[in-house]
mmCIF file of C-alpha atoms in Angstrom:
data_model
loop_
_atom_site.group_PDB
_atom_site.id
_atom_site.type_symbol
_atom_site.label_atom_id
_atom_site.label_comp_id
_atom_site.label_asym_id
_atom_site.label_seq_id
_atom_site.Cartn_x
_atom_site.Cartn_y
_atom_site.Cartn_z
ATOM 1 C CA UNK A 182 190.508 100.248 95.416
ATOM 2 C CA UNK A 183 192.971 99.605 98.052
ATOM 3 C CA UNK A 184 190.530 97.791 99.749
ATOM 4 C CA UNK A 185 189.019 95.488 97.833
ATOM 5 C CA UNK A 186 193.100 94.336 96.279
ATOM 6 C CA UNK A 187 193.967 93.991 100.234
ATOM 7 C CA UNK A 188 190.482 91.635 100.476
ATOM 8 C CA UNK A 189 190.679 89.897 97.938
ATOM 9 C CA UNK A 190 194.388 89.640 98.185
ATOM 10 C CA UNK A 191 194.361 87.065 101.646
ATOM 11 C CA UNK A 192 190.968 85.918 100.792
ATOM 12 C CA UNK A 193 192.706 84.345 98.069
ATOM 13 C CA UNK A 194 195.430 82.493 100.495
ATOM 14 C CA UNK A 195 192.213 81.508 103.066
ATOM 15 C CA UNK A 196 190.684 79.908 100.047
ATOM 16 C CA UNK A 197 193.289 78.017 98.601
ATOM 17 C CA UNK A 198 194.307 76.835 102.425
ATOM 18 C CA UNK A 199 190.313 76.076 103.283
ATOM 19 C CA UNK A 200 190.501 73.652 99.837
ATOM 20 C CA UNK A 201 193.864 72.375 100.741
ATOM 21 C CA UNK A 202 192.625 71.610 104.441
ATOM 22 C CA UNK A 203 189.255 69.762 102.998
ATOM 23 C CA UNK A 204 190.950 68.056 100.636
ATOM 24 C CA UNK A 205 193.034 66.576 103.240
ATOM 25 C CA UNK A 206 190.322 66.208 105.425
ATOM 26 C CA UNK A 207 191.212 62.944 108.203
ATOM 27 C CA UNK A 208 194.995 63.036 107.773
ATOM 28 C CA UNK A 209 196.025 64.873 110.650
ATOM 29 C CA UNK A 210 199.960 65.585 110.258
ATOM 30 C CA UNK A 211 198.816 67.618 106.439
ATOM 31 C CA UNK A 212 196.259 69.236 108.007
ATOM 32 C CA UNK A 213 198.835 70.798 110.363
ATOM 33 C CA UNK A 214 201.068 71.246 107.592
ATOM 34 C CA UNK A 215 198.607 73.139 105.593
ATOM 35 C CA UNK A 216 196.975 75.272 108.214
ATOM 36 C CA UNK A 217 200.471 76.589 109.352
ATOM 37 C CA UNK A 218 201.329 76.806 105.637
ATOM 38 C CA UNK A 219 198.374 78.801 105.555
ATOM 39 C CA UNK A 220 198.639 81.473 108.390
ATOM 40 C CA UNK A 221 202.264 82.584 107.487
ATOM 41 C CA UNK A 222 201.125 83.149 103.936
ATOM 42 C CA UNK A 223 198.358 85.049 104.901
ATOM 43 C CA UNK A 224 200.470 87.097 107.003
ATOM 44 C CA UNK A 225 203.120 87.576 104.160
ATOM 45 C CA UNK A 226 200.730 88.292 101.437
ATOM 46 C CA UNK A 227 198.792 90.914 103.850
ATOM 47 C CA UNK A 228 201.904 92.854 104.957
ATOM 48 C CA UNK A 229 203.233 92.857 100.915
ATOM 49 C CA UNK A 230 199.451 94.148 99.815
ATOM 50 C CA UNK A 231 199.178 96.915 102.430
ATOM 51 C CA UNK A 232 202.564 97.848 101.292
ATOM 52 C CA UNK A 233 201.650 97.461 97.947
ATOM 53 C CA UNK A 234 198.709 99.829 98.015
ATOM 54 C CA UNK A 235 199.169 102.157 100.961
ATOM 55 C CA UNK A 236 202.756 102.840 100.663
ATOM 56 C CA UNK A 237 203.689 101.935 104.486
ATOM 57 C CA UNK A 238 204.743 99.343 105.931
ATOM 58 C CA UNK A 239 202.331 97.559 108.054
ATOM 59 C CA UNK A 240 202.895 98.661 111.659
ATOM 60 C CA UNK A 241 200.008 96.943 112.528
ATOM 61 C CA UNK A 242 201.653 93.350 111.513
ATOM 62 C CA UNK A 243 205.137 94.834 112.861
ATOM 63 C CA UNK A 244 207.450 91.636 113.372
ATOM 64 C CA UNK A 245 209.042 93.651 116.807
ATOM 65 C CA UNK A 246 207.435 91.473 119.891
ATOM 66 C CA UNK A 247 204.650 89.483 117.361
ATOM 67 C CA UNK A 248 205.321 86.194 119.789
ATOM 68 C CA UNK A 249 204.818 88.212 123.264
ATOM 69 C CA UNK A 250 201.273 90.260 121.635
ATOM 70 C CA UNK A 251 200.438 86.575 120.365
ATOM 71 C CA UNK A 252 201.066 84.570 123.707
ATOM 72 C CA UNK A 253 199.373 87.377 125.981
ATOM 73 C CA UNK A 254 196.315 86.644 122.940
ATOM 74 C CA UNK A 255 196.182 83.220 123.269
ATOM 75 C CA UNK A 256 196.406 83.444 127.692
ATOM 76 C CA UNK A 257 193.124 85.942 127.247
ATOM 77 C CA UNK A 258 191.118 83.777 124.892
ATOM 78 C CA UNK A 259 192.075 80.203 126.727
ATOM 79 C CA UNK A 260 190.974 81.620 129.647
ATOM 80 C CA UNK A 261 187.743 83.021 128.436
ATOM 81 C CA UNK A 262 187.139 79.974 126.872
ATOM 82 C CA UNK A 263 187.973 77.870 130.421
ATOM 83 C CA UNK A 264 185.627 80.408 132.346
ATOM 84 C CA UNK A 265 182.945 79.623 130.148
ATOM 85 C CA UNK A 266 183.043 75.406 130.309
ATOM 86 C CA UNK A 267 183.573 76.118 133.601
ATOM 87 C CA UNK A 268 180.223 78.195 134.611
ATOM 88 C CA UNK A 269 178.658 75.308 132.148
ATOM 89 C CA UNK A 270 180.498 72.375 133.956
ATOM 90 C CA UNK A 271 179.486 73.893 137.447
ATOM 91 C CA UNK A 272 175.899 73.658 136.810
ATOM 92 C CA UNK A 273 176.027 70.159 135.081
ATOM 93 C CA UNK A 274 176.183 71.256 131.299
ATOM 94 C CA UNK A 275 179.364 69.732 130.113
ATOM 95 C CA UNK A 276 180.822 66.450 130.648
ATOM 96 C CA UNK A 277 184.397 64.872 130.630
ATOM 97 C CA UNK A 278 184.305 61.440 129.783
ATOM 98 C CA UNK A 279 187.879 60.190 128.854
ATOM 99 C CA UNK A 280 190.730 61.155 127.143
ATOM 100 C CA UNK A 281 189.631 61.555 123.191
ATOM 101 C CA UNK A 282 192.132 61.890 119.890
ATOM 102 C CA UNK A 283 195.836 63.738 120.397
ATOM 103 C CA UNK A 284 195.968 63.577 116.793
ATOM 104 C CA UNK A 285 192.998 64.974 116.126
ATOM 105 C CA UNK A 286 193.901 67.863 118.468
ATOM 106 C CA UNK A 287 197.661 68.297 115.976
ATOM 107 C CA UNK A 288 194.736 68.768 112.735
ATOM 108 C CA UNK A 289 192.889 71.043 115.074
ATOM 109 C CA UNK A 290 196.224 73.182 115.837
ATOM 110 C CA UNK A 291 196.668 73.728 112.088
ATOM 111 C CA UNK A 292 193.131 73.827 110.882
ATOM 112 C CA UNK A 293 192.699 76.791 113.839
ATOM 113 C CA UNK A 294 195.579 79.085 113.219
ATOM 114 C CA UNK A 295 194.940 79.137 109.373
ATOM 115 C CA UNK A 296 190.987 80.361 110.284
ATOM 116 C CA UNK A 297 192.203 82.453 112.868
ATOM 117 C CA UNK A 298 195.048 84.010 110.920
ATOM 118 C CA UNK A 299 193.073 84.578 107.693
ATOM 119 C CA UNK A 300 189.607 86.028 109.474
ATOM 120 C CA UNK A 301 191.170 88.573 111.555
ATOM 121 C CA UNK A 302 193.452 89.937 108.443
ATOM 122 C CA UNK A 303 190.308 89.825 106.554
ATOM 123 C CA UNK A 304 187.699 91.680 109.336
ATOM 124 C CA UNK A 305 189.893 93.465 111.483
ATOM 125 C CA UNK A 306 193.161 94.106 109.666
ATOM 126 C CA UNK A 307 191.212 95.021 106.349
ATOM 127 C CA UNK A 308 187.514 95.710 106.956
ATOM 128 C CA UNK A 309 187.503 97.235 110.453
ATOM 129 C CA UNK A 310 190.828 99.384 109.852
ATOM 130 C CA UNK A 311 189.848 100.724 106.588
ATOM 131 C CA UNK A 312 185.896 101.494 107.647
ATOM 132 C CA UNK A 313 186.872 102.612 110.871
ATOM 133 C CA UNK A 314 189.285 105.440 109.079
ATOM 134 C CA UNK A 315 186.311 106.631 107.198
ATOM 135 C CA UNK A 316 182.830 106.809 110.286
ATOM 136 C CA UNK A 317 185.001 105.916 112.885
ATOM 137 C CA UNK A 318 185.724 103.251 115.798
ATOM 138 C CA UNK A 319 182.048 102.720 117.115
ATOM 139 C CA UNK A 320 180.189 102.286 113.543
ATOM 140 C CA UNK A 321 182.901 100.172 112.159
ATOM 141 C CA UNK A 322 182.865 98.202 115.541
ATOM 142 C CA UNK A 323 179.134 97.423 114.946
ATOM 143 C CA UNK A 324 179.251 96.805 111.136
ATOM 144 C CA UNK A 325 182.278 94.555 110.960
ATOM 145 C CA UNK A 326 180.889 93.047 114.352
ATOM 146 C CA UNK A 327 177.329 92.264 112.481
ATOM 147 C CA UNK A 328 179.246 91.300 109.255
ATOM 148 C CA UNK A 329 181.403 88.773 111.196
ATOM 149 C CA UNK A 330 178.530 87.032 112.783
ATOM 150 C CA UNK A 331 176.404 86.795 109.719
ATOM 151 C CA UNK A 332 179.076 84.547 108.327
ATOM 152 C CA UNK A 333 178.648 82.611 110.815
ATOM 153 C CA UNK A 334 175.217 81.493 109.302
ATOM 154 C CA UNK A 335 177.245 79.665 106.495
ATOM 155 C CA UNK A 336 178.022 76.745 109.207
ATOM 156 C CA UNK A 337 175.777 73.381 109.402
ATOM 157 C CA UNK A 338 174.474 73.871 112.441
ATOM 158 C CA UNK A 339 174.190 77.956 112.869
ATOM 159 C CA UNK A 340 171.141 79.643 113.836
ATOM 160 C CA UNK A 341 170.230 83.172 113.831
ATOM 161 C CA UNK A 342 170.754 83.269 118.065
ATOM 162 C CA UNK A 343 174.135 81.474 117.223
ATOM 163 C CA UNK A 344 175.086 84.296 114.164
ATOM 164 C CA UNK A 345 174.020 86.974 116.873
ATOM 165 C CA UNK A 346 175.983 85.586 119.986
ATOM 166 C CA UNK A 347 179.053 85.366 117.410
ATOM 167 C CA UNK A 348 178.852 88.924 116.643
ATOM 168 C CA UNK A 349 178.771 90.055 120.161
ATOM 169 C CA UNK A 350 181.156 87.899 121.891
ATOM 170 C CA UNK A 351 184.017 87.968 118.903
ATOM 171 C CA UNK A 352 183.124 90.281 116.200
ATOM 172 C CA UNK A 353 182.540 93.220 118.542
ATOM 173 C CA UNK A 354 184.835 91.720 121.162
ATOM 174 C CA UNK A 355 188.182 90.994 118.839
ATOM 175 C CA UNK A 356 187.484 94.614 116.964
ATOM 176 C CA UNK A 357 187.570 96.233 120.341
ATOM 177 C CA UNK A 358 190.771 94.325 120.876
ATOM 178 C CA UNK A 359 192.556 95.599 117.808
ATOM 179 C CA UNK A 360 191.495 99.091 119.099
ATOM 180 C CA UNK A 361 192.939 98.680 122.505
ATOM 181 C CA UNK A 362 196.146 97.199 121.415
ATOM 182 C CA UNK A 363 196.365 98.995 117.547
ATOM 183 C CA UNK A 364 197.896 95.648 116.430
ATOM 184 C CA UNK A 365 196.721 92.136 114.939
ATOM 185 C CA UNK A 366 198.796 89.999 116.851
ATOM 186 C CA UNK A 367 196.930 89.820 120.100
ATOM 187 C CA UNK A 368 193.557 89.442 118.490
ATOM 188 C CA UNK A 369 194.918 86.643 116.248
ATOM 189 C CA UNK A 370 196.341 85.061 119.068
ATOM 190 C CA UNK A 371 192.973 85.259 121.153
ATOM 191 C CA UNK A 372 190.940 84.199 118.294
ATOM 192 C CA UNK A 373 193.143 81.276 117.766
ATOM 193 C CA UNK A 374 192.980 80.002 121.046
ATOM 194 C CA UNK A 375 189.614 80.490 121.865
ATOM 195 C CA UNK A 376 188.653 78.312 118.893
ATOM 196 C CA UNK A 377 191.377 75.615 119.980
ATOM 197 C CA UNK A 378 190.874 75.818 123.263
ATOM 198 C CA UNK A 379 186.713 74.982 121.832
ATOM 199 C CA UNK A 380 187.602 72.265 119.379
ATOM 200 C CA UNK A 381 191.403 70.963 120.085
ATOM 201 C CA UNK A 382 191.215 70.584 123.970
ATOM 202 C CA UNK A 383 187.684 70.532 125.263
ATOM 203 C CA UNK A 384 186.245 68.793 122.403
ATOM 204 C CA UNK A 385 183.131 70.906 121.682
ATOM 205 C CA UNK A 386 181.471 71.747 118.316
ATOM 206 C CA UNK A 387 182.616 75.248 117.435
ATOM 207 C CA UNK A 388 180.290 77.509 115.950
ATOM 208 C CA UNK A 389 177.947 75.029 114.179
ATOM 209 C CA UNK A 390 180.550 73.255 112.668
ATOM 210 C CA UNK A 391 179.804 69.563 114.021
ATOM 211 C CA UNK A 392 181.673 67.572 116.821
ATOM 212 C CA UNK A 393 185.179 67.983 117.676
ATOM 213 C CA UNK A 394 187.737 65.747 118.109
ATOM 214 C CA UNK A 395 190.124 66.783 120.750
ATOM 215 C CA UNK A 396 192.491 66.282 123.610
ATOM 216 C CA UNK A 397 189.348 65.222 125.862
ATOM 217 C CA UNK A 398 186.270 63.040 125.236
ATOM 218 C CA UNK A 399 183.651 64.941 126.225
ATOM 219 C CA UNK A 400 179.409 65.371 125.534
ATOM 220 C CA UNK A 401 177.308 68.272 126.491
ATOM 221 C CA UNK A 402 173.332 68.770 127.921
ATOM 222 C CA UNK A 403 171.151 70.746 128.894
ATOM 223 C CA UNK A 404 169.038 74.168 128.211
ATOM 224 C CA UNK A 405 170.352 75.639 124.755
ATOM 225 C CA UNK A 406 170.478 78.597 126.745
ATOM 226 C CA UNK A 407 173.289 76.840 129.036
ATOM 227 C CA UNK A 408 175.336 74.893 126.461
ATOM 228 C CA UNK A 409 174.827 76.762 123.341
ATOM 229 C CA UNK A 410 173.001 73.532 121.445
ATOM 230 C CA UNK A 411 173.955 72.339 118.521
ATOM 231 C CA UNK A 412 175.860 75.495 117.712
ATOM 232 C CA UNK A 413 178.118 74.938 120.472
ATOM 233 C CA UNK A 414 178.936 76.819 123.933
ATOM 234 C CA UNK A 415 179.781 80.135 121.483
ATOM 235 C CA UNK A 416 175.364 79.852 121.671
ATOM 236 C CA UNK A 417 175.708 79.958 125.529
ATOM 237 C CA UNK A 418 174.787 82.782 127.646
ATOM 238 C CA UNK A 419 177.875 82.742 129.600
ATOM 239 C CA UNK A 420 180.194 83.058 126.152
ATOM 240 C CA UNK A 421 178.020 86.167 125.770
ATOM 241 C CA UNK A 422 178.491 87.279 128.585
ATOM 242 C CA UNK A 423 182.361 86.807 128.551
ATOM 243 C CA UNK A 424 181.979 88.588 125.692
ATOM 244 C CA UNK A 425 180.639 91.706 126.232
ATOM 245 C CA UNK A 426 182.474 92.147 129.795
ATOM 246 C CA UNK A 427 186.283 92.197 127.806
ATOM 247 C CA UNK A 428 184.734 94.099 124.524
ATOM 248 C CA UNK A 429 183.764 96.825 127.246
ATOM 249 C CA UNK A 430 187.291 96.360 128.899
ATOM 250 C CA UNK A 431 189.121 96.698 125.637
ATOM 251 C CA UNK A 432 187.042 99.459 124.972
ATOM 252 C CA UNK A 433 187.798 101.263 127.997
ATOM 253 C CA UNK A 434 191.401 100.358 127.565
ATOM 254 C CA UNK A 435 191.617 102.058 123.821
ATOM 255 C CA UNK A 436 189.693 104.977 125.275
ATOM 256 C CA UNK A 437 192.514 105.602 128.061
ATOM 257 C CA UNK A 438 195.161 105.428 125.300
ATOM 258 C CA UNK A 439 193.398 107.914 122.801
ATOM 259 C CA UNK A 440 193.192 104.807 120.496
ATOM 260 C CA UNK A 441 189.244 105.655 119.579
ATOM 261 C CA UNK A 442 188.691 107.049 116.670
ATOM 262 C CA UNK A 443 186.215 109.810 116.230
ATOM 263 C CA UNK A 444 183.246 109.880 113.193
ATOM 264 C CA UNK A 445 184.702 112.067 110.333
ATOM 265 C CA UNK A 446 182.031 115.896 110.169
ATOM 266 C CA UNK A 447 182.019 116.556 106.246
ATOM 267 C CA UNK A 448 182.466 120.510 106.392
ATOM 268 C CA UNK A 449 180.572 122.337 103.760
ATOM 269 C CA UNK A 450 183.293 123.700 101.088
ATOM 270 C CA UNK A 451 183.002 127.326 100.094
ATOM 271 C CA UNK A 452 183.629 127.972 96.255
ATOM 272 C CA UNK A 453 186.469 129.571 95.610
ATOM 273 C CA UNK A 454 184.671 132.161 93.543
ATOM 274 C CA UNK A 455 182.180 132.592 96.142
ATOM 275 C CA UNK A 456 185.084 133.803 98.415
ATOM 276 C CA UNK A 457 186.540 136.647 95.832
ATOM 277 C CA UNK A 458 182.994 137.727 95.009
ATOM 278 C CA UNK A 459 182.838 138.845 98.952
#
């Protein structure tokens, strides 16, 4: 029970932001507004539901260092994200071609933390913590990984590669992250600026989702297999890639700490009567 109250609990607040945000849509300063509105509620609501229904307080959403786990986050995902227009800029994929829409970059900002806030509470805070507790780190890895992708396909422009690449460079990647660092903070603050750095500086569709408008004016060619197509550079090889090479360094990270969780054996209970009849 306490899982679906702690779901639907800040799926609630992402809804009511994601309506806010879209009913806003083109004015940038109360799309700011709203998305930061949005995260800190999410955040609130999460750490009063998990007190609510597990009786702790969340150490996992611990206010002690939040802005230090955040901005070593957001350094790891902006320079993923870099690397990867990078390898695509070095072999003629991606394309500066002025300076594009500041403002549009300030919607961005707000628009991204509210996703990024919201979606890890939701798969890794909720669904990855409270599967992984029952079959362990690995299997909850992979479901929530699979589950995170497949929403994925909800987006314009998605594609089944694009749903797939999604699942291994984030979904596995930013569960892996949680289990190396047993907080939320630095895989919000990756997620967040991944999907900034995508949208709010470089100026590339993220994740289906249409054209950006961002810091820089910029166009894209090439192989799909190079620039991701029209789901964006998250559909490129080298995001994969990127992907897999810090999910296996996270991973080997939580395993050096003792932070991987082991499958749970059911042991085969023995009737009390049974016992007294022997």
């Amino acid at each position: 029970m306490r899982f679906v109250k702690q779901l639907l609990a800040v799926a609630a607040v992402g809804l009511a932001g994601g309506q806010g945000g879209a009913a806003v849509q083109g004015n940038f300063l109360l799309t700011l507004v709203i998305g930061a509105v949005t995260a800190v509620l999410a955040v609130v609501v999460y750490r009063w539901v998990v007190r609510r229904t597990e009786y702790r307080e969340p150490a996992e959403l611990g206010r002690d260092g939040w802005t230090g786990k955040v901005s070593r986050g957001m350094l790891i995902g902006f320079a993923m994200f870099a690397a990867v227009i990078a390898n695509i800029a070095f072999l003629g994929g991606y394309h500066v071609e002025g300076w594009g829409s500041p403002t549009g970059a300030l919607g961005l900002l707000g628009f991204m933390a509210a996703a990024a806030v919201t979606e890890e509470l939701l798969f890794r805070g909720v669904l990855f913590r409270i599967i992984e507790e029952k079959t362990g780190t690995w299997i909850a890895l992979v479901l929530t990984g699979v589950v995170f992708g497949a929403m994925h396909l909800a987006n314009p422009d998605a594609t089944l590669w694009g749903a797939t690449a999604i699942a291994i460079e984030a979904g596995f990647m930013l569960a892996a992250c949680y289990a190396a660092t047993r907080n939320l903070w630095v895989p919000i603050g990756l997620h967040f600026a991944w999907n900034f750095a995508a949208g709010g500086i470089f100026s590339v569709v993220v994740s289906g989702n249409g054209e950006s408008k961002g810091l820089l004016e910029a166009s894209m060619s090439g192989p799909a297999a190079l620039s991701g197509g029209d789901f964006g550079p998250e559909g490129s090889l080298y995001a994969v890639l990127g992907g897999v090479v810090l999910t296996v360094v996270f991973l080997l990270l939580a395993k050096r700490r003792g932070h991987i969780v082991a499958r749970r054996r059911r042991t085969a209970e023995v009737p009390a009567s049974a016992t007294v009849a022997q």
